[in-house]
Coordinates of C-alpha atoms in Angstrom, one line a residue:
Chain B
M1 CA -151.3 -208.4 22.3
S2 CA -153.2 -211.4 24.5
D3 CA -152.8 -209.5 27.9
M4 CA -154.7 -206.5 26.3
T5 CA -157.6 -205.4 26.9
R6 CA -160.2 -205.5 24.4
L7 CA -162.8 -202.1 23.7
T8 CA -165.7 -202.6 24.2
V9 CA -167.9 -202.0 21.0
F10 CA -170.8 -200.2 21.8
K11 CA -174.0 -199.9 19.6
T12 CA -175.3 -196.9 18.3
Y13 CA -179.4 -197.2 18.6
K14 CA -181.0 -195.0 16.0
L15 CA -184.2 -194.3 14.3
Y16 CA -186.7 -196.6 11.9
V17 CA -187.7 -195.2 9.2
G18 CA -188.7 -195.9 5.9
G19 CA -187.2 -199.3 6.0
K20 CA -183.4 -197.3 6.9
F21 CA -182.2 -196.6 10.3
P22 CA -181.4 -192.9 10.3
R23 CA -180.7 -191.0 13.1
S24 CA -182.4 -188.0 14.3
E25 CA -182.9 -185.1 11.7
S26 CA -182.0 -182.9 15.0
G27 CA -179.1 -184.3 15.0
R28 CA -179.9 -184.7 18.9
V29 CA -179.6 -187.9 21.3
Y30 CA -180.9 -188.4 24.4
E31 CA -179.2 -190.3 27.7
V32 CA -181.4 -193.7 28.8
I33 CA -181.3 -194.9 32.0
D34 CA -181.5 -198.2 33.6
S35 CA -184.2 -198.7 36.4
K36 CA -181.0 -198.1 39.0
G37 CA -180.1 -194.5 37.4
N38 CA -176.9 -196.5 35.3
W39 CA -176.2 -195.4 31.4
L40 CA -177.3 -197.5 29.2
A41 CA -176.7 -195.4 25.9
N42 CA -178.0 -193.1 23.8
A43 CA -181.4 -192.9 21.9
P44 CA -181.9 -190.1 19.3
L45 CA -184.5 -187.3 20.3
S46 CA -186.2 -187.0 17.0
S47 CA -187.9 -183.9 16.2
R48 CA -191.4 -183.2 14.5
K49 CA -189.5 -183.3 11.1
D50 CA -188.6 -187.0 12.1
A51 CA -192.2 -187.3 12.8
R52 CA -192.6 -185.7 9.3
D53 CA -190.7 -188.1 7.6
A54 CA -192.3 -190.9 9.0
V55 CA -195.7 -190.0 8.0
V56 CA -194.5 -189.7 4.3
A57 CA -192.4 -193.5 4.3
A58 CA -195.8 -194.4 6.4
R59 CA -197.6 -193.4 3.2
K60 CA -195.8 -194.8 0.9
A61 CA -196.1 -198.0 2.1
F62 CA -199.7 -198.0 2.3
G63 CA -200.9 -198.7 -0.3
G64 CA -198.6 -201.8 -1.1
W65 CA -199.1 -203.4 2.0
A66 CA -202.8 -202.7 2.4
G67 CA -203.3 -204.2 -0.8
N68 CA -201.2 -206.9 0.4
T69 CA -203.1 -210.5 0.6
A70 CA -203.9 -211.1 4.5
Y71 CA -202.3 -214.3 4.4
L72 CA -199.0 -213.0 3.2
R73 CA -199.5 -209.7 6.0
G74 CA -200.0 -213.1 8.5
Q75 CA -197.0 -215.1 6.5
I76 CA -194.5 -211.9 7.6
L77 CA -196.2 -211.1 11.1
Y78 CA -194.7 -214.9 11.6
R79 CA -191.7 -214.1 10.5
V80 CA -191.2 -211.1 13.0
A81 CA -191.6 -213.9 16.0
E82 CA -189.7 -216.1 14.2
M83 CA -186.3 -213.6 14.3
L84 CA -187.1 -212.7 17.1
E85 CA -186.9 -216.1 18.7
G86 CA -182.6 -215.8 17.5
R87 CA -182.2 -212.4 18.9
R88 CA -184.5 -213.6 22.2
E89 CA -181.5 -212.6 24.5
Q90 CA -180.2 -209.7 23.1
F91 CA -184.3 -208.7 24.1
V92 CA -184.1 -210.1 27.3
R93 CA -181.2 -208.1 27.6
E94 CA -182.5 -204.8 27.2
V95 CA -186.2 -205.7 28.7
A96 CA -184.4 -206.3 32.0
D97 CA -182.4 -203.5 32.1
A98 CA -185.5 -201.0 30.6
E99 CA -187.8 -202.5 33.3
G100 CA -185.5 -203.4 36.3
L101 CA -186.6 -206.9 35.8
S102 CA -185.5 -210.2 36.7
K103 CA -183.5 -212.1 33.8
S104 CA -186.6 -215.0 34.7
K105 CA -189.4 -212.3 34.5
A106 CA -187.7 -210.3 31.1
S107 CA -187.7 -213.4 30.0
A108 CA -191.0 -214.3 30.9
Q109 CA -192.6 -211.2 29.0
V110 CA -190.1 -211.3 25.5
D111 CA -191.6 -214.9 25.1
A112 CA -195.1 -213.3 26.0
A113 CA -194.1 -211.1 22.9
I114 CA -193.2 -213.4 20.8
D115 CA -195.8 -215.7 20.9
R116 CA -198.2 -211.5 21.0
W117 CA -196.7 -211.4 16.9
V118 CA -197.8 -215.6 16.1
W119 CA -201.4 -214.6 18.5
Y120 CA -201.7 -211.6 15.6
A121 CA -200.1 -213.4 12.2
G122 CA -203.0 -215.9 12.1
W123 CA -205.4 -212.8 12.8
T124 CA -204.9 -211.1 10.1
D125 CA -207.2 -213.8 7.4
K126 CA -209.8 -214.2 10.1
I127 CA -211.1 -210.5 10.9
S128 CA -212.6 -209.9 8.1
Q129 CA -215.0 -213.0 8.6
V130 CA -215.9 -211.9 12.2
V131 CA -216.3 -208.3 12.2
G132 CA -217.1 -208.4 7.9
G133 CA -220.2 -210.3 6.4
G134 CA -223.4 -211.0 4.6
N135 CA -225.9 -208.3 5.2
P136 CA -229.6 -209.1 5.6
V137 CA -231.7 -206.9 3.8
A138 CA -235.0 -205.6 2.7
G139 CA -234.5 -205.0 -1.5
P140 CA -233.2 -207.4 -3.9
F141 CA -229.5 -206.5 -2.7
F142 CA -226.9 -209.0 -1.4
N143 CA -225.0 -206.3 0.7
L144 CA -221.9 -207.2 2.1
S145 CA -219.4 -205.2 4.4
T146 CA -214.9 -205.4 4.2
P147 CA -213.5 -204.2 6.7
E148 CA -210.3 -201.7 5.7
P149 CA -207.5 -200.5 6.8
T150 CA -207.6 -196.4 8.5
G151 CA -204.3 -196.0 6.4
V152 CA -201.1 -193.8 8.7
V153 CA -201.6 -194.5 12.5
A154 CA -199.5 -192.4 14.8
V155 CA -198.9 -195.4 18.5
L156 CA -197.6 -193.7 21.1
A157 CA -196.4 -197.4 22.9
P158 CA -197.0 -197.7 26.6
Q159 CA -195.0 -195.8 28.5
E160 CA -194.1 -198.7 31.4
S161 CA -194.3 -202.3 29.4
S162 CA -191.1 -201.7 26.7
F163 CA -191.2 -204.7 24.9
L164 CA -194.6 -206.6 25.6
G165 CA -196.7 -203.3 25.2
L166 CA -194.5 -202.4 22.5
V167 CA -195.8 -205.1 20.6
S168 CA -199.4 -205.0 21.8
V169 CA -199.8 -201.6 19.9
I170 CA -197.6 -202.7 16.9
A171 CA -198.7 -206.1 16.1
P172 CA -202.5 -205.4 15.9
V173 CA -202.6 -201.6 13.1
I174 CA -200.0 -203.7 10.7
A175 CA -202.3 -207.4 10.9
T176 CA -205.4 -205.0 9.5
G177 CA -203.0 -203.8 6.8
N178 CA -202.3 -200.1 8.2
T179 CA -198.5 -198.4 8.3
A180 CA -197.8 -197.7 11.6
V181 CA -195.9 -194.4 13.1
V182 CA -194.8 -195.5 16.7
I183 CA -193.4 -193.1 19.4
A184 CA -191.0 -195.7 21.5
S185 CA -191.1 -195.4 25.7
E186 CA -189.5 -192.3 26.4
K187 CA -188.1 -193.4 29.5
S188 CA -186.8 -197.1 28.1
P189 CA -186.5 -196.5 24.3
L190 CA -183.6 -199.2 23.6
P191 CA -186.0 -202.3 23.3
A192 CA -188.3 -200.1 20.5
L193 CA -184.9 -199.6 18.5
S194 CA -183.7 -203.0 18.7
L195 CA -187.3 -204.1 17.8
G196 CA -186.5 -201.6 14.6
E197 CA -183.5 -203.7 13.6
V198 CA -185.2 -207.3 13.9
L199 CA -189.0 -205.7 11.7
A200 CA -186.0 -204.7 8.8
T201 CA -185.1 -208.4 8.5
S202 CA -188.3 -210.0 8.7
D203 CA -190.2 -209.3 4.9
L204 CA -191.7 -206.2 6.3
P205 CA -191.7 -203.5 3.4
G206 CA -189.6 -200.2 4.6
G207 CA -192.4 -198.1 5.8
V208 CA -195.0 -200.0 7.0
V209 CA -193.9 -199.6 10.8
N210 CA -191.7 -196.9 11.8
I211 CA -190.1 -196.1 15.5
L212 CA -189.1 -193.0 16.7
S213 CA -187.4 -192.0 20.3
G214 CA -187.7 -189.0 22.3
R215 CA -189.6 -186.7 23.6
T216 CA -193.7 -188.3 23.4
A217 CA -194.9 -184.6 24.0
E218 CA -192.6 -183.2 21.8
I219 CA -193.1 -186.0 19.0
A220 CA -196.6 -186.5 19.2
T221 CA -198.3 -183.5 19.1
P222 CA -197.4 -182.4 15.6
L223 CA -198.3 -186.2 14.4
A224 CA -202.0 -185.3 16.1
A225 CA -202.2 -182.0 14.0
H226 CA -201.1 -183.7 11.3
Q227 CA -203.1 -184.3 8.3
D228 CA -202.2 -187.1 6.8
V229 CA -202.6 -189.0 9.7
N230 CA -205.6 -191.0 10.1
A231 CA -205.2 -192.6 13.7
I232 CA -203.6 -192.0 16.6
D233 CA -203.7 -195.0 19.4
L234 CA -202.6 -192.6 22.8
T235 CA -202.3 -195.5 25.4
G236 CA -198.4 -194.3 25.7
A237 CA -200.7 -190.8 26.9
D238 CA -201.5 -188.9 29.9
E239 CA -204.6 -187.9 31.1
V240 CA -203.1 -184.1 30.5
L241 CA -201.5 -184.9 27.1
A242 CA -204.0 -187.1 25.8
K243 CA -206.5 -184.4 26.4
E244 CA -204.8 -182.1 24.4
L245 CA -203.7 -184.8 21.5
E246 CA -207.1 -185.6 21.2
I247 CA -208.5 -182.2 21.0
A248 CA -205.8 -181.7 18.1
A249 CA -206.5 -184.8 16.6
A250 CA -210.0 -183.8 16.0
D251 CA -209.2 -181.3 13.5
N252 CA -208.8 -183.5 10.6
L253 CA -211.3 -186.5 12.1
K254 CA -209.0 -189.1 13.1
R255 CA -209.9 -192.1 14.6
L256 CA -208.6 -192.0 18.0
L257 CA -208.2 -194.9 20.2
R258 CA -208.0 -194.3 24.1
P259 CA -207.6 -196.4 26.6
Q260 CA -209.9 -196.5 29.6
P261 CA -209.3 -196.1 32.2
V262 CA -205.7 -194.9 32.3
D263 CA -205.1 -194.6 35.5
N264 CA -204.6 -198.1 35.8
P265 CA -201.9 -200.2 34.3
V266 CA -203.0 -202.0 31.6
N267 CA -202.2 -206.5 32.2
W268 CA -200.2 -206.4 29.0
A269 CA -200.0 -210.4 29.9
A270 CA -203.3 -210.8 29.5
D271 CA -205.2 -212.1 26.4
P272 CA -205.3 -209.2 24.1
G273 CA -209.0 -209.8 22.6
T274 CA -209.9 -208.3 19.4
H275 CA -210.2 -205.1 19.9
R276 CA -206.9 -203.8 19.3
L277 CA -207.8 -204.9 16.0
T278 CA -210.7 -203.6 15.3
A279 CA -209.7 -199.9 16.9
F280 CA -208.3 -199.0 13.5
L281 CA -211.0 -200.6 10.4
E282 CA -212.8 -199.2 8.6
T283 CA -216.1 -200.9 7.3
K284 CA -217.3 -200.6 3.4
T285 CA -219.9 -202.0 2.2
V286 CA -221.1 -202.6 -1.0
W287 CA -224.9 -202.8 -2.3
H288 CA -224.9 -205.4 -5.1
P289 CA -228.5 -205.9 -6.9
T290 CA -230.1 -208.9 -7.8
G291 CA -232.2 -210.5 -9.7
S292 CA -233.2 -211.3 -13.1
L293 CA -231.8 -209.2 -15.8
G294 CA -235.2 -209.5 -18.2
A295 CA -236.8 -211.8 -20.5
S296 CA -233.6 -214.6 -20.4
G297 CA -234.3 -215.1 -16.9
S298 CA -229.8 -215.4 -15.9
S299 CA -229.1 -213.3 -13.5
Y300 CA -226.9 -211.1 -11.4
Chain Y
M1 CA -167.1 -156.7 -15.2
G2 CA -164.9 -159.4 -14.7
V3 CA -166.2 -162.0 -17.2
Y4 CA -166.7 -159.0 -19.2
S5 CA -163.3 -158.1 -20.0
R6 CA -161.9 -161.9 -20.4
Y7 CA -164.6 -162.4 -23.2
A8 CA -162.9 -159.2 -24.2
R9 CA -160.0 -159.8 -24.7
R10 CA -160.4 -163.5 -25.5
Y11 CA -162.5 -162.5 -28.4
A12 CA -160.9 -159.1 -29.6
R13 CA -160.4 -160.6 -32.5
L14 CA -164.5 -160.9 -33.5
V15 CA -165.6 -158.7 -31.7
T16 CA -165.2 -155.0 -30.8
M17 CA -165.4 -153.3 -27.6
P18 CA -169.0 -152.7 -27.2
T19 CA -169.5 -149.1 -25.5
T20 CA -173.3 -149.7 -25.7
A21 CA -175.5 -152.6 -26.0
P22 CA -177.1 -152.5 -29.7
T23 CA -173.1 -151.9 -30.4
A24 CA -172.1 -155.1 -28.7
A25 CA -175.1 -157.1 -30.3
R26 CA -174.1 -156.1 -34.0
A27 CA -170.6 -156.9 -32.8
L28 CA -171.6 -160.2 -31.8
A29 CA -173.6 -160.8 -34.9
D30 CA -170.7 -161.2 -37.0
V31 CA -169.9 -164.5 -34.3
T32 CA -172.6 -166.2 -36.3
A33 CA -171.5 -164.8 -40.0
S34 CA -170.6 -168.7 -40.7
D35 CA -170.5 -171.7 -39.4
S36 CA -166.7 -171.5 -38.8
T37 CA -167.2 -168.5 -37.2
L38 CA -169.8 -169.7 -34.4
R39 CA -167.7 -172.7 -34.2
R40 CA -164.3 -171.0 -33.3
F41 CA -166.3 -168.2 -30.7
L42 CA -168.2 -171.5 -29.0
H43 CA -165.4 -173.4 -28.4
G44 CA -163.0 -170.3 -27.1
L45 CA -165.6 -170.0 -24.5
P46 CA -164.1 -170.6 -21.3
G47 CA -164.4 -174.4 -19.8
V48 CA -165.9 -175.2 -17.7
D49 CA -164.8 -176.6 -14.5
A50 CA -166.8 -179.7 -13.5
V51 CA -165.8 -180.4 -9.9
G52 CA -166.2 -176.9 -9.0
L53 CA -169.2 -176.0 -10.6
E54 CA -171.0 -179.0 -8.5
A55 CA -169.3 -177.8 -5.3
R56 CA -170.7 -174.2 -5.9
A57 CA -174.2 -175.7 -6.9
A58 CA -174.1 -178.0 -3.4
S59 CA -172.8 -175.6 -1.7
L60 CA -175.9 -173.1 -2.5
G61 CA -178.0 -176.0 -1.5
T62 CA -177.0 -176.1 1.8
R63 CA -179.0 -171.8 2.9
S64 CA -181.4 -172.7 5.4
I65 CA -184.7 -170.6 4.5
K66 CA -186.5 -170.1 7.6
T67 CA -190.0 -168.2 8.3
T68 CA -190.9 -165.1 6.3
A69 CA -188.1 -166.4 3.8
K70 CA -189.7 -169.0 3.1
A71 CA -193.1 -167.9 3.0
Y72 CA -191.7 -165.7 0.3
A73 CA -189.6 -167.9 -0.8
I74 CA -192.8 -170.1 -1.2
D75 CA -194.8 -167.9 -2.8
L76 CA -192.1 -166.5 -5.1
A77 CA -192.0 -170.6 -6.4
I78 CA -195.5 -171.4 -6.5
S79 CA -196.2 -167.5 -9.2
M80 CA -192.9 -169.1 -11.3
V81 CA -194.5 -172.4 -12.1
D82 CA -194.7 -173.6 -16.1
L83 CA -197.4 -175.8 -14.7
T84 CA -197.3 -178.7 -17.4
T85 CA -199.0 -182.0 -18.2
L86 CA -197.6 -183.5 -21.1
E87 CA -198.7 -186.6 -22.0
G88 CA -199.8 -188.9 -24.7
A89 CA -202.9 -189.1 -22.9
D90 CA -203.9 -185.8 -21.9
T91 CA -207.7 -184.5 -22.2
P92 CA -209.5 -181.5 -22.5
G93 CA -210.3 -182.4 -19.4
K94 CA -207.4 -182.5 -18.0
V95 CA -206.2 -179.4 -19.0
R96 CA -208.9 -177.0 -18.1
A97 CA -208.3 -179.1 -14.2
L98 CA -205.2 -177.8 -14.6
G99 CA -205.8 -174.1 -16.0
A100 CA -208.2 -173.9 -13.1
K101 CA -205.8 -174.7 -10.9
A102 CA -203.0 -172.4 -12.6
V103 CA -205.7 -169.5 -12.2
H104 CA -206.9 -170.4 -8.7
P105 CA -204.2 -172.9 -7.2
D106 CA -205.6 -173.7 -3.6
P107 CA -209.0 -172.9 -4.3
T108 CA -209.6 -172.6 -0.2
D109 CA -207.1 -169.9 0.1
R110 CA -207.5 -166.9 -2.3
S111 CA -203.7 -165.6 -0.8
T112 CA -202.6 -168.0 -3.4
P113 CA -200.9 -166.8 -6.2
A114 CA -201.7 -168.0 -9.4
T115 CA -198.8 -169.8 -11.0
A116 CA -197.0 -168.5 -14.3
A117 CA -197.9 -170.0 -17.3
V118 CA -199.9 -173.8 -18.1
C119 CA -197.6 -175.1 -20.7
V120 CA -199.4 -178.2 -22.5
Y121 CA -199.0 -179.4 -26.4
P122 CA -200.1 -177.3 -29.0
D123 CA -202.9 -179.2 -30.4
M124 CA -204.5 -177.9 -26.3
V125 CA -203.3 -174.7 -26.4
A126 CA -207.0 -173.3 -27.3
V127 CA -208.6 -175.2 -24.6
A128 CA -205.9 -174.1 -22.4
K129 CA -206.0 -170.6 -23.4
E130 CA -209.9 -170.7 -22.5
A131 CA -209.5 -171.8 -19.6
V132 CA -206.8 -169.6 -18.0
A133 CA -209.1 -166.6 -19.9
G134 CA -209.7 -164.1 -18.2
S135 CA -206.4 -164.4 -15.7
D136 CA -202.7 -163.8 -15.9
V137 CA -201.7 -167.1 -16.3
K138 CA -200.0 -167.9 -20.0
V139 CA -200.8 -170.4 -22.1
A140 CA -197.4 -171.8 -23.1
S141 CA -197.0 -174.5 -26.0
V142 CA -194.7 -176.9 -26.8
A143 CA -193.1 -177.3 -30.4
T144 CA -190.6 -178.6 -33.4
A145 CA -191.7 -182.0 -32.6
F146 CA -190.7 -182.1 -28.9
P147 CA -189.9 -184.0 -27.2
A148 CA -187.5 -185.4 -29.9
G149 CA -187.3 -183.0 -32.7
R150 CA -187.3 -184.6 -35.3
A151 CA -188.2 -183.8 -37.9
P152 CA -188.2 -181.7 -40.6
I153 CA -187.7 -177.9 -40.4
A154 CA -190.5 -177.5 -42.4
V155 CA -193.0 -180.0 -40.1
K156 CA -191.4 -177.7 -36.8
L157 CA -192.4 -174.1 -38.1
A158 CA -195.5 -175.4 -38.9
D159 CA -195.7 -176.1 -35.4
V160 CA -195.2 -173.0 -34.4
R161 CA -197.2 -171.6 -36.0
E162 CA -200.4 -173.6 -35.4
A163 CA -199.3 -173.3 -31.3
V164 CA -199.2 -169.5 -32.0
A165 CA -202.6 -169.3 -34.5
A166 CA -203.7 -171.3 -31.3
G167 CA -203.6 -168.3 -29.3
A168 CA -199.9 -169.7 -27.4
D169 CA -197.9 -166.8 -25.1
E170 CA -194.9 -168.6 -24.9
I171 CA -193.7 -171.2 -27.1
D172 CA -191.5 -174.8 -25.9
M173 CA -188.8 -175.1 -28.9
V174 CA -186.0 -178.5 -28.5
I175 CA -183.0 -177.7 -30.4
D176 CA -181.9 -180.4 -32.6
R177 CA -179.0 -182.4 -30.3
G178 CA -178.5 -185.0 -33.3
A179 CA -176.8 -181.7 -34.9
F180 CA -175.2 -179.4 -32.1
L181 CA -173.6 -183.1 -31.4
A182 CA -172.4 -183.2 -34.9
G183 CA -171.0 -179.3 -34.2
K184 CA -173.2 -178.0 -36.9
Y185 CA -173.7 -175.3 -34.7
L186 CA -175.0 -173.2 -37.8
K187 CA -178.1 -175.3 -38.2
V188 CA -179.1 -175.3 -35.1
Y189 CA -179.0 -171.4 -34.8
D190 CA -180.0 -171.3 -38.1
E191 CA -183.2 -173.5 -36.8
I192 CA -183.5 -171.2 -33.5
T193 CA -184.3 -168.2 -35.3
A194 CA -186.4 -169.8 -37.4
V195 CA -188.6 -170.2 -35.2
K196 CA -188.8 -167.3 -32.9
E197 CA -189.3 -165.7 -36.6
A198 CA -192.4 -167.6 -36.8
C199 CA -193.3 -166.9 -32.9
G200 CA -193.6 -163.2 -34.7
T201 CA -193.8 -160.6 -32.0
S202 CA -196.8 -162.4 -29.5
A203 CA -195.7 -165.3 -28.7
R204 CA -192.1 -165.4 -26.3
L205 CA -189.8 -168.4 -27.2
K206 CA -188.0 -170.4 -25.0
V207 CA -185.7 -172.8 -26.3
I208 CA -184.9 -176.1 -24.4
F209 CA -181.3 -177.7 -24.7
E210 CA -181.7 -181.2 -23.2
T211 CA -179.2 -180.8 -20.8
G212 CA -179.3 -184.3 -20.1
E213 CA -178.5 -185.5 -23.6
L214 CA -175.2 -183.2 -24.2
S215 CA -173.0 -185.0 -22.4
T216 CA -171.0 -182.6 -20.8
Y217 CA -171.1 -179.0 -19.2
D218 CA -168.9 -177.9 -21.8
N219 CA -171.7 -178.5 -24.6
I220 CA -174.2 -176.9 -22.0
R221 CA -172.3 -173.5 -21.9
R222 CA -171.9 -173.9 -25.8
A223 CA -176.0 -175.1 -26.5
S224 CA -176.8 -171.9 -24.0
W225 CA -175.1 -169.2 -25.9
L226 CA -175.7 -170.5 -28.7
G227 CA -179.2 -169.6 -28.4
M228 CA -179.4 -166.7 -26.6
L229 CA -177.3 -165.3 -29.7
A230 CA -180.6 -166.9 -32.1
G231 CA -182.9 -164.6 -30.2
A232 CA -184.0 -167.4 -27.4
D233 CA -186.0 -165.2 -24.7
F234 CA -185.8 -168.0 -22.3
I235 CA -183.3 -170.8 -21.8
K236 CA -184.5 -174.2 -20.8
T237 CA -182.7 -177.1 -19.1
S238 CA -185.0 -180.1 -20.5
T239 CA -187.9 -181.5 -21.5
G240 CA -188.9 -183.7 -18.1
K241 CA -188.3 -186.8 -20.4
V242 CA -185.1 -187.8 -20.0
A243 CA -183.5 -189.6 -17.2
V244 CA -181.1 -186.8 -16.1
N245 CA -183.4 -183.4 -16.0
A246 CA -182.4 -179.9 -14.5
T247 CA -180.0 -180.5 -11.7
P248 CA -178.6 -177.2 -9.6
A249 CA -175.3 -177.7 -11.3
N250 CA -176.6 -177.7 -15.2
T251 CA -179.1 -174.6 -14.4
L252 CA -176.4 -172.4 -12.3
L253 CA -174.5 -173.1 -15.1
M254 CA -177.0 -172.0 -17.4
L255 CA -177.3 -168.6 -15.4
E256 CA -174.1 -167.9 -15.0
A257 CA -174.2 -168.2 -19.1
V258 CA -177.4 -165.7 -18.7
R259 CA -175.0 -163.3 -16.6
D260 CA -172.6 -163.0 -18.9
F261 CA -174.2 -162.4 -21.7
R262 CA -176.3 -159.8 -20.6
A263 CA -173.1 -157.9 -18.9
Q264 CA -171.2 -158.6 -23.1
T265 CA -174.8 -156.9 -25.3
G266 CA -177.3 -155.3 -22.5
V267 CA -179.5 -158.1 -23.3
Q268 CA -181.3 -160.3 -20.3
V269 CA -182.9 -163.9 -21.2
G270 CA -184.3 -166.1 -18.4
V271 CA -184.2 -169.2 -17.4
K272 CA -186.7 -173.0 -16.6
P273 CA -185.0 -175.8 -14.8
A274 CA -188.1 -178.3 -15.9
G275 CA -188.4 -182.0 -15.1
G276 CA -187.3 -183.3 -11.5
I277 CA -187.9 -180.9 -9.3
R278 CA -190.7 -182.0 -7.1
T279 CA -190.2 -180.4 -3.8
S280 CA -190.8 -177.3 -1.9
K281 CA -186.8 -178.0 -0.7
D282 CA -185.9 -178.3 -4.8
A283 CA -187.9 -175.1 -5.3
I284 CA -186.1 -173.6 -2.6
K285 CA -183.1 -174.0 -3.2
F286 CA -182.8 -172.9 -7.5
L287 CA -184.2 -169.0 -5.9
V288 CA -180.8 -169.7 -4.2
L289 CA -179.0 -169.7 -7.1
V290 CA -180.9 -167.4 -9.1
N291 CA -180.2 -164.7 -5.9
E292 CA -176.9 -165.9 -5.8
T293 CA -175.8 -165.7 -9.3
V294 CA -177.9 -163.1 -11.5
G295 CA -179.5 -161.4 -8.0
E296 CA -183.0 -160.0 -8.2
D297 CA -183.3 -158.6 -12.0
W298 CA -184.3 -162.7 -12.6
L299 CA -186.3 -163.0 -9.5
D300 CA -189.7 -162.8 -11.3
N301 CA -191.5 -165.3 -13.8
H302 CA -191.1 -163.3 -16.3
W303 CA -187.3 -164.1 -16.4
F304 CA -187.0 -167.4 -14.0
R305 CA -189.4 -170.3 -14.4
F306 CA -190.5 -174.0 -13.0
G307 CA -191.7 -176.8 -15.6
A308 CA -193.0 -179.5 -13.5
S309 CA -196.4 -180.7 -12.9
S310 CA -196.4 -182.2 -8.9
L311 CA -193.8 -179.5 -7.2
L312 CA -197.4 -177.1 -6.8
N313 CA -198.4 -179.5 -5.0
D314 CA -195.9 -179.8 -2.4
L315 CA -195.8 -175.8 -2.8
L316 CA -199.1 -175.9 -1.8
M317 CA -199.1 -178.2 0.7
Q318 CA -195.8 -176.1 2.8
R319 CA -197.9 -172.9 2.2
Q320 CA -200.4 -174.7 4.4
K321 CA -198.4 -176.0 7.1
L322 CA -196.6 -172.6 7.1
A323 CA -200.4 -171.1 7.8
T324 CA -201.7 -173.3 10.0
G325 CA -199.0 -174.7 11.6
R326 CA -199.9 -178.1 10.6
Y327 CA -199.1 -181.0 8.7
S328 CA -201.0 -181.2 5.0
G329 CA -201.7 -183.6 3.5
P330 CA -201.9 -184.9 0.3
D331 CA -205.3 -185.1 0.6
Y332 CA -205.7 -181.8 0.4
V333 CA -205.0 -180.9 -3.2
T334 CA -205.5 -181.9 -6.2
V335 CA -204.7 -185.1 -7.3
D336 CA -203.8 -184.2 -11.1

């Protein structure tokens, strides 16, 4: 027995939709190759029906996730970082294969991605103080603005940065209480599909993040036209596709994030700031009357 | 014909070979002459092959219905919906809203067919009637102490008469499952005939068996025959108030029963699965069952209905998807 060669157990990469790991409804897969052209694995080639199912899952998860306290969302995002730390080696390998990086450079990417989860975990219960607050108004009113999540956000993950870029676009969307349908990098989807496994074990409710792999243009088109998607992040779309999607998205007035300038590669390692947090927030403003209640002298 | 001759052989003692429909109906009348003849007849019905039934229902559920056939099926399904609200919290306002929706399910697209009926509690019949006035939408009322059916017969009949007097076009009665399960078939039979009489000529009678409480497929087949013998215009699976409601298998079984009943007596009876049908995909599966089991004669809202509430929204969203090519969302249909 001992001289027998052991057969490697290959991993079947699957989608992450509604907290489960389905294959593509279409049954299709495509070959994923590394930077030198060697075959790495087969990834599901999602269809528009997978996109539709993902939107249903994201919509179902939205109420509960948005209704959670910001503090709890922060804890869960931090938990994602904890889980990633434990599977660091796997992600370093996958990122190195996907992007053709040396082990040390891939390690730096993964470390930065883990730190990014922690960064956004800290922001969950602070963003409302930054973008909300009391407004001075000329009248006997308290006037309070609070940010609320936009809803279901379709996220086209960056094509080049398969992991750090991916985390940098997912984390801010869910930190504020949105749910996300993410289209992984078309060329290197494996780190994204593995991230699904991490999210599934991080107390993140099923459906808050849904990850699809496949042809970006094929999946993004129905998502951009989908009437039950509230916003779309076009980071991973090229110039031509972004224009098409923007037109389709206008139909139900989707909130849109289209990073500029598109021809200049984004430096994902840089300080992300808060603009991705605020991109998918709506502002609710409440007017509350002040003043005395008649003769008794008591007031609101 | 095969089924027909099988029954004819088996019940040669009970039924004479029918030559025309009325003769057959009269012949089957002998079956209900006493408790024992009725029992002998119902227990003499062939046993149901549960595995075969479920496999058949499941295999018919895998048919792929696309493009123009799908558009036809969705419109047909919409026209077959008995839009239902049976809550303790029903208000006249809610019933009026439901009536408006039944008449124009999608106000943004007037080519959408109206639903078949609205289904309400007896005290809401008058309100519903007013809400659908001037349209072809019928008003159905549940009655006979729905959903449990645990009330004296006098109370049940009064319930029916009130609903009919208020203008109900259809009465959805529940059978006395306790009596049925205790084997008192004639009591159930008498109750249905009494309710049928109370419906008069103005209201069609749907008989609800509550298949989820009948335990076995054999019981569902017996109940179907019992209901049809007693004069049901429709046989209906469930109230929607128990854990197991309409399933493809129990609906297929009831479709087979109405097919065999027509073959034997010439009388056509409708079928209404109710409860738990929420998606267009489910509804289309049921339509496939109808087409494959009883054929086009039943593909009409006079003979087949869906008892549902949330189903209609899904049908409308699918319809919008077919019309525009974009996926629709719950923001574009009413909140019921």
